[in-house]
mmCIF file of C-alpha atoms and ligand atoms in Angstrom:
data_model
loop_
_atom_site.group_PDB
_atom_site.id
_atom_site.type_symbol
_atom_site.label_atom_id
_atom_site.label_comp_id
_atom_site.label_asym_id
_atom_site.label_seq_id
_atom_site.Cartn_x
_atom_site.Cartn_y
_atom_site.Cartn_z
ATOM 1 C CA MET A 1 -233.318 -81.505 -17.831
ATOM 2 C CA LYS A 2 -229.779 -80.361 -18.985
ATOM 3 C CA PRO A 3 -229.073 -83.029 -22.174
ATOM 4 C CA LEU A 4 -226.884 -85.164 -22.108
ATOM 5 C CA ILE A 5 -223.990 -85.663 -23.939
ATOM 6 C CA ALA A 6 -222.051 -89.122 -23.254
ATOM 7 C CA GLY A 7 -218.959 -89.973 -24.999
ATOM 8 C CA ASN A 8 -218.253 -94.265 -26.072
ATOM 9 C CA TRP A 9 -214.543 -94.658 -25.767
ATOM 10 C CA LYS A 10 -215.378 -98.258 -27.002
ATOM 11 C CA MET A 11 -211.890 -100.493 -27.459
ATOM 12 C CA ASN A 12 -209.418 -97.597 -28.530
ATOM 13 C CA GLY A 13 -206.335 -96.455 -26.719
ATOM 14 C CA LEU A 14 -204.027 -97.465 -24.256
ATOM 15 C CA ALA A 15 -203.403 -95.612 -20.269
ATOM 16 C CA ALA A 16 -201.672 -92.792 -22.538
ATOM 17 C CA ASP A 17 -203.954 -92.478 -24.462
ATOM 18 C CA ALA A 18 -206.905 -91.938 -22.193
ATOM 19 C CA ARG A 19 -205.002 -89.944 -19.898
ATOM 20 C CA ALA A 20 -204.436 -87.030 -21.889
ATOM 21 C CA LEU A 21 -207.198 -87.190 -23.165
ATOM 22 C CA ALA A 22 -208.992 -87.247 -19.889
ATOM 23 C CA GLU A 23 -206.081 -84.302 -18.947
ATOM 24 C CA ASP A 24 -208.078 -82.146 -22.247
ATOM 25 C CA LEU A 25 -211.726 -82.826 -21.369
ATOM 26 C CA LYS A 26 -211.047 -81.498 -17.738
ATOM 27 C CA ALA A 27 -209.181 -78.801 -18.859
ATOM 28 C CA SER A 28 -211.182 -77.262 -21.577
ATOM 29 C CA SER A 29 -214.864 -78.271 -20.383
ATOM 30 C CA GLN A 30 -213.914 -75.351 -17.753
ATOM 31 C CA ALA A 31 -213.363 -73.056 -20.277
ATOM 32 C CA ALA A 32 -216.514 -74.347 -21.645
ATOM 33 C CA GLY A 33 -219.105 -74.585 -19.513
ATOM 34 C CA PRO A 34 -221.586 -76.345 -21.856
ATOM 35 C CA ALA A 35 -225.060 -76.165 -21.250
ATOM 36 C CA CYS A 36 -224.923 -79.621 -21.157
ATOM 37 C CA GLU A 37 -224.153 -82.774 -19.086
ATOM 38 C CA LEU A 38 -221.095 -84.336 -20.331
ATOM 39 C CA LEU A 39 -220.390 -87.930 -19.040
ATOM 40 C CA VAL A 40 -216.721 -90.321 -20.952
ATOM 41 C CA CYS A 41 -217.466 -93.982 -21.636
ATOM 42 C CA PRO A 42 -213.917 -95.565 -21.162
ATOM 43 C CA PRO A 43 -212.881 -99.407 -21.288
ATOM 44 C CA PHE A 44 -213.060 -100.731 -18.121
ATOM 45 C CA LEU A 45 -209.352 -100.914 -17.995
ATOM 46 C CA HIS A 46 -209.398 -96.946 -17.622
ATOM 47 C CA VAL A 47 -211.820 -96.326 -16.125
ATOM 48 C CA PRO A 48 -210.246 -96.632 -12.510
ATOM 49 C CA LEU A 49 -207.466 -93.973 -14.230
ATOM 50 C CA VAL A 50 -210.454 -91.437 -16.449
ATOM 51 C CA ALA A 51 -212.566 -91.298 -13.118
ATOM 52 C CA GLU A 52 -209.451 -90.310 -11.050
ATOM 53 C CA ILE A 53 -208.201 -87.040 -13.129
ATOM 54 C CA LEU A 54 -212.165 -86.177 -13.546
ATOM 55 C CA GLY A 55 -212.847 -86.312 -10.522
ATOM 56 C CA GLY A 56 -213.916 -83.077 -9.144
ATOM 57 C CA SER A 57 -214.955 -81.768 -12.716
ATOM 58 C CA SER A 58 -218.763 -82.402 -13.880
ATOM 59 C CA ILE A 59 -217.832 -84.754 -16.373
ATOM 60 C CA HIS A 60 -219.119 -88.437 -15.735
ATOM 61 C CA VAL A 61 -217.556 -91.559 -16.144
ATOM 62 C CA GLY A 62 -219.617 -94.492 -17.276
ATOM 63 C CA GLY A 63 -219.516 -97.959 -18.067
ATOM 64 C CA GLN A 64 -219.344 -99.372 -21.546
ATOM 65 C CA ASP A 65 -221.286 -102.447 -20.559
ATOM 66 C CA CYS A 66 -221.406 -104.789 -17.285
ATOM 67 C CA HIS A 67 -222.371 -108.227 -16.359
ATOM 68 C CA ALA A 68 -226.637 -109.020 -15.246
ATOM 69 C CA THR A 69 -225.775 -110.820 -11.638
ATOM 70 C CA ALA A 70 -224.027 -109.170 -9.189
ATOM 71 C CA SER A 71 -220.802 -111.559 -8.101
ATOM 72 C CA GLY A 72 -219.740 -115.162 -9.216
ATOM 73 C CA ALA A 73 -217.989 -116.996 -11.689
ATOM 74 C CA HIS A 74 -218.638 -114.656 -15.186
ATOM 75 C CA THR A 75 -214.733 -115.127 -16.169
ATOM 76 C CA GLY A 76 -213.873 -112.243 -17.777
ATOM 77 C CA ASP A 77 -216.682 -109.683 -17.234
ATOM 78 C CA THR A 78 -217.372 -106.967 -14.768
ATOM 79 C CA SER A 79 -220.275 -106.301 -12.295
ATOM 80 C CA GLY A 80 -222.497 -102.828 -11.870
ATOM 81 C CA ALA A 81 -221.719 -102.598 -8.048
ATOM 82 C CA MET A 82 -217.129 -101.655 -9.667
ATOM 83 C CA LEU A 83 -218.052 -99.689 -11.278
ATOM 84 C CA ARG A 84 -219.602 -97.668 -9.149
ATOM 85 C CA ASP A 85 -217.034 -98.465 -6.970
ATOM 86 C CA LEU A 86 -214.661 -96.391 -9.047
ATOM 87 C CA GLY A 87 -217.676 -93.423 -9.145
ATOM 88 C CA CYS A 88 -219.024 -94.442 -12.054
ATOM 89 C CA SER A 89 -222.400 -92.539 -12.558
ATOM 90 C CA HIS A 90 -223.920 -94.959 -15.852
ATOM 91 C CA VAL A 91 -223.533 -98.209 -17.927
ATOM 92 C CA ILE A 92 -224.644 -98.126 -22.144
ATOM 93 C CA LEU A 93 -225.692 -101.345 -21.952
ATOM 94 C CA GLY A 94 -227.449 -102.836 -25.532
ATOM 95 C CA HIS A 95 -224.799 -101.131 -28.267
ATOM 96 C CA SER A 96 -225.027 -103.283 -31.135
ATOM 97 C CA GLU A 97 -222.045 -103.943 -31.425
ATOM 98 C CA ARG A 98 -223.081 -106.524 -28.202
ATOM 99 C CA ARG A 99 -226.310 -107.284 -29.634
ATOM 100 C CA ALA A 100 -223.817 -107.900 -32.756
ATOM 101 C CA ASP A 101 -220.436 -108.826 -31.569
ATOM 102 C CA HIS A 102 -221.571 -111.842 -27.978
ATOM 103 C CA GLY A 103 -225.602 -112.224 -29.210
ATOM 104 C CA GLU A 104 -227.533 -110.177 -27.118
ATOM 105 C CA SER A 105 -231.140 -110.397 -26.110
ATOM 106 C CA ASP A 106 -233.403 -108.170 -25.355
ATOM 107 C CA ALA A 107 -234.377 -109.637 -21.751
ATOM 108 C CA LEU A 108 -229.748 -110.175 -21.590
ATOM 109 C CA ILE A 109 -230.163 -106.552 -21.155
ATOM 110 C CA ARG A 110 -233.307 -105.516 -19.006
ATOM 111 C CA ALA A 111 -231.025 -108.576 -16.860
ATOM 112 C CA LYS A 112 -228.481 -106.243 -16.862
ATOM 113 C CA ALA A 113 -229.951 -103.295 -16.229
ATOM 114 C CA GLU A 114 -231.812 -104.452 -13.140
ATOM 115 C CA ALA A 115 -228.001 -105.009 -11.983
ATOM 116 C CA ALA A 116 -227.244 -101.615 -12.726
ATOM 117 C CA LEU A 117 -230.581 -100.085 -10.909
ATOM 118 C CA ALA A 118 -230.132 -101.968 -7.502
ATOM 119 C CA ALA A 119 -225.809 -101.085 -8.228
ATOM 120 C CA GLY A 120 -226.719 -97.643 -7.654
ATOM 121 C CA LEU A 121 -225.986 -96.676 -12.074
ATOM 122 C CA VAL A 122 -228.687 -94.986 -14.545
ATOM 123 C CA PRO A 123 -228.949 -97.251 -17.719
ATOM 124 C CA ILE A 124 -228.164 -96.050 -20.674
ATOM 125 C CA VAL A 125 -230.580 -98.581 -23.364
ATOM 126 C CA CYS A 126 -229.353 -99.281 -26.436
ATOM 127 C CA VAL A 127 -231.754 -99.235 -29.354
ATOM 128 C CA GLY A 128 -231.878 -99.492 -33.747
ATOM 129 C CA GLU A 129 -232.427 -100.308 -36.410
ATOM 130 C CA THR A 130 -230.501 -102.575 -38.877
ATOM 131 C CA ALA A 131 -230.788 -101.373 -41.840
ATOM 132 C CA GLY A 132 -233.164 -104.298 -43.379
ATOM 133 C CA GLU A 133 -235.454 -102.664 -41.355
ATOM 134 C CA ARG A 134 -234.978 -99.348 -42.213
ATOM 135 C CA SER A 135 -235.315 -99.987 -45.495
ATOM 136 C CA SER A 136 -237.924 -102.418 -45.449
ATOM 137 C CA GLY A 137 -240.098 -100.283 -42.991
ATOM 138 C CA GLN A 138 -240.107 -102.492 -39.636
ATOM 139 C CA ALA A 139 -237.189 -98.976 -37.547
ATOM 140 C CA LEU A 140 -240.075 -98.190 -35.483
ATOM 141 C CA THR A 141 -241.632 -102.151 -35.026
ATOM 142 C CA VAL A 142 -238.622 -102.866 -34.224
ATOM 143 C CA ILE A 143 -237.276 -100.085 -32.059
ATOM 144 C CA ALA A 144 -240.602 -100.219 -30.307
ATOM 145 C CA ARG A 145 -239.624 -104.228 -29.509
ATOM 146 C CA GLN A 146 -236.953 -103.937 -28.150
ATOM 147 C CA LEU A 147 -237.481 -101.386 -25.829
ATOM 148 C CA LYS A 148 -241.018 -102.992 -24.075
ATOM 149 C CA GLY A 149 -238.428 -106.300 -23.285
ATOM 150 C CA SER A 150 -235.103 -104.536 -22.775
ATOM 151 C CA VAL A 151 -236.529 -101.565 -20.231
ATOM 152 C CA PRO A 152 -237.076 -102.919 -16.275
ATOM 153 C CA VAL A 153 -240.371 -103.327 -15.953
ATOM 154 C CA GLY A 154 -242.071 -99.795 -13.942
ATOM 155 C CA MET A 155 -239.051 -98.646 -13.383
ATOM 156 C CA ALA A 156 -238.546 -94.787 -12.646
ATOM 157 C CA ALA A 157 -238.533 -92.808 -14.965
ATOM 158 C CA GLU A 158 -235.623 -90.629 -13.551
ATOM 159 C CA ARG A 159 -233.292 -93.091 -13.476
ATOM 160 C CA LEU A 160 -233.378 -94.448 -16.960
ATOM 161 C CA VAL A 161 -231.523 -92.630 -20.416
ATOM 162 C CA VAL A 162 -232.528 -94.890 -24.022
ATOM 163 C CA ALA A 163 -230.283 -94.423 -27.056
ATOM 164 C CA TYR A 164 -231.490 -94.915 -30.298
ATOM 165 C CA GLU A 165 -228.725 -95.727 -32.444
ATOM 166 C CA PRO A 166 -229.671 -96.384 -35.572
ATOM 167 C CA VAL A 167 -227.746 -99.462 -36.748
ATOM 168 C CA TRP A 168 -226.364 -98.735 -40.265
ATOM 169 C CA ALA A 169 -224.759 -94.924 -39.049
ATOM 170 C CA ILE A 170 -222.889 -95.965 -36.441
ATOM 171 C CA GLY A 171 -219.189 -94.911 -37.431
ATOM 172 C CA THR A 172 -220.746 -94.959 -40.625
ATOM 173 C CA GLY A 173 -219.986 -91.138 -41.381
ATOM 174 C CA ASP A 174 -223.604 -91.647 -42.191
ATOM 175 C CA THR A 175 -226.636 -89.859 -40.090
ATOM 176 C CA ALA A 176 -230.195 -89.974 -39.884
ATOM 177 C CA THR A 177 -232.556 -87.507 -41.296
ATOM 178 C CA PRO A 178 -233.373 -85.014 -38.217
ATOM 179 C CA GLY A 179 -236.970 -86.104 -40.240
ATOM 180 C CA ASP A 180 -236.237 -89.640 -39.398
ATOM 181 C CA VAL A 181 -235.208 -88.738 -35.508
ATOM 182 C CA ALA A 182 -237.908 -87.190 -34.453
ATOM 183 C CA GLU A 183 -239.916 -89.545 -36.178
ATOM 184 C CA VAL A 184 -238.136 -92.309 -34.352
ATOM 185 C CA HIS A 185 -237.943 -90.021 -30.866
ATOM 186 C CA ASN A 186 -241.089 -89.119 -30.835
ATOM 187 C CA GLU A 187 -242.227 -93.207 -31.004
ATOM 188 C CA ILE A 188 -239.658 -93.623 -28.072
ATOM 189 C CA ARG A 189 -241.467 -91.884 -26.059
ATOM 190 C CA ARG A 190 -244.274 -92.932 -26.576
ATOM 191 C CA VAL A 191 -243.512 -96.712 -26.088
ATOM 192 C CA LEU A 192 -241.844 -95.018 -23.060
ATOM 193 C CA ALA A 193 -245.511 -93.725 -21.546
ATOM 194 C CA GLY A 194 -246.320 -97.185 -20.890
ATOM 195 C CA LEU A 195 -243.473 -98.623 -19.869
ATOM 196 C CA VAL A 196 -242.465 -96.196 -17.351
ATOM 197 C CA GLY A 197 -245.668 -94.804 -16.008
ATOM 198 C CA GLU A 198 -245.727 -90.969 -15.131
ATOM 199 C CA GLY A 199 -243.222 -88.863 -15.258
ATOM 200 C CA SER A 200 -241.858 -90.523 -18.497
ATOM 201 C CA ASP A 201 -241.817 -87.166 -20.505
ATOM 202 C CA GLN A 202 -238.270 -87.159 -18.318
ATOM 203 C CA VAL A 203 -236.718 -89.247 -19.432
ATOM 204 C CA ARG A 204 -233.313 -88.182 -21.150
ATOM 205 C CA ILE A 205 -233.871 -89.904 -25.268
ATOM 206 C CA LEU A 206 -230.611 -89.906 -26.784
ATOM 207 C CA TYR A 207 -229.696 -89.453 -30.227
ATOM 208 C CA GLY A 208 -226.561 -91.526 -31.705
ATOM 209 C CA GLY A 209 -224.628 -93.174 -35.271
ATOM 210 C CA SER A 210 -221.921 -90.238 -37.255
ATOM 211 C CA VAL A 211 -222.101 -87.225 -34.630
ATOM 212 C CA LYS A 212 -219.924 -84.329 -35.173
ATOM 213 C CA PRO A 213 -219.477 -80.874 -34.574
ATOM 214 C CA GLU A 214 -221.147 -80.295 -37.773
ATOM 215 C CA ASN A 215 -225.277 -81.651 -38.012
ATOM 216 C CA ALA A 216 -224.628 -82.079 -33.900
ATOM 217 C CA ALA A 217 -226.584 -78.568 -33.924
ATOM 218 C CA GLU A 218 -229.881 -80.293 -35.960
ATOM 219 C CA LEU A 219 -229.553 -83.467 -34.041
ATOM 220 C CA LEU A 220 -229.727 -81.693 -31.220
ATOM 221 C CA ALA A 221 -232.466 -79.650 -31.743
ATOM 222 C CA GLN A 222 -234.933 -82.544 -32.840
ATOM 223 C CA SER A 223 -238.870 -83.502 -30.874
ATOM 224 C CA ASN A 224 -237.014 -85.236 -28.104
ATOM 225 C CA VAL A 225 -233.728 -85.531 -28.806
ATOM 226 C CA GLY A 226 -232.041 -85.382 -24.532
ATOM 227 C CA GLY A 227 -228.874 -85.697 -25.926
ATOM 228 C CA ALA A 228 -225.989 -87.118 -27.562
ATOM 229 C CA LEU A 229 -224.080 -90.792 -27.683
ATOM 230 C CA VAL A 230 -221.106 -89.921 -29.605
ATOM 231 C CA GLY A 231 -218.709 -92.663 -30.794
ATOM 232 C CA GLY A 232 -215.951 -91.076 -32.608
ATOM 233 C CA ALA A 233 -215.704 -88.023 -32.342
ATOM 234 C CA SER A 234 -215.984 -89.034 -28.311
ATOM 235 C CA LEU A 235 -212.487 -89.342 -29.058
ATOM 236 C CA LYS A 236 -211.507 -85.831 -30.019
ATOM 237 C CA PRO A 237 -211.769 -83.546 -27.166
ATOM 238 C CA GLN A 238 -212.411 -79.807 -29.213
ATOM 239 C CA ASP A 239 -215.035 -81.893 -31.572
ATOM 240 C CA PHE A 240 -215.769 -83.857 -28.077
ATOM 241 C CA LEU A 241 -216.815 -79.716 -26.732
ATOM 242 C CA ALA A 242 -218.095 -79.036 -30.452
ATOM 243 C CA ILE A 243 -221.006 -81.114 -29.924
ATOM 244 C CA ALA A 244 -221.850 -80.496 -26.462
ATOM 245 C CA ALA A 245 -221.094 -76.240 -27.106
ATOM 246 C CA SER A 246 -224.210 -76.908 -29.047
ATOM 247 C CA CYS A 247 -226.415 -78.176 -27.456
ATOM 248 C CA PRO A 248 -229.677 -76.150 -27.257
HETATM 249 C C1 PEP B 301 -221.699 -95.179 -30.690
HETATM 250 O O1 PEP B 301 -220.777 -96.036 -30.883
HETATM 251 O O2 PEP B 301 -221.885 -95.364 -30.241
HETATM 252 C C2 PEP B 301 -221.726 -94.261 -32.309
HETATM 253 C C3 PEP B 301 -222.799 -93.809 -31.962
HETATM 254 O O3 PEP B 301 -219.971 -94.463 -32.798
HETATM 255 P P1 PEP B 301 -220.573 -92.999 -34.038
HETATM 256 O O4 PEP B 301 -220.721 -91.823 -33.761
HETATM 257 O O5 PEP B 301 -218.827 -93.463 -34.596
HETATM 258 O O6 PEP B 301 -221.484 -92.953 -34.642
#
């Protein structure tokens, strides 16, 4: 399976910025023809515009979150079906910024993943330890607990993406060492074998946390790394495509 390079645009950019970024990506990616799949996850309000620009290209569009139910009285929320309807293929769930800013629990993230699957989306379930959890030697335990709590039970392996994002590496410029990344990704693979069973070796496990063109090749070469979830560098088309070009 090709690696997946996913861009998380977070809450950045007005419509004109989203348009320029999508148009630039579309034009440049055609020339580059990367050996990986590309996905961009714009803010909800820019999804229709970006999906329209990228329609007909090989770049997928995804959401940054969705609600745990299909519809109803949930002011300000967005359902998986709404994202799918606009052309999204994936949705990021349980990003550490949502866990922290919105108090999202593993159980809620699992419910959201189930709703996303029902809507025909591929959930990208994010897990990762804080600096304190790492320094106290709990990183692997925390990650296993998050996986067991947030991945839907018995789901089909080919419809799941997991992202390992150490909280202390997101947006800080600090990156996990290649050795730490390999250790965590190997552990995620081991835990997934018990959760999704057959085909668990097919689940793409992305690394996220200050990935940039300078460190991408080494990170992407590690054991069980099936791509990257990219924040800041995904707002610069040339950097995002340089990361994609680093895929082994
Ligand atoms: C992210 O927010 O998913 C992320 C990895 O951000 P950054 O690349 O900026 O660290």
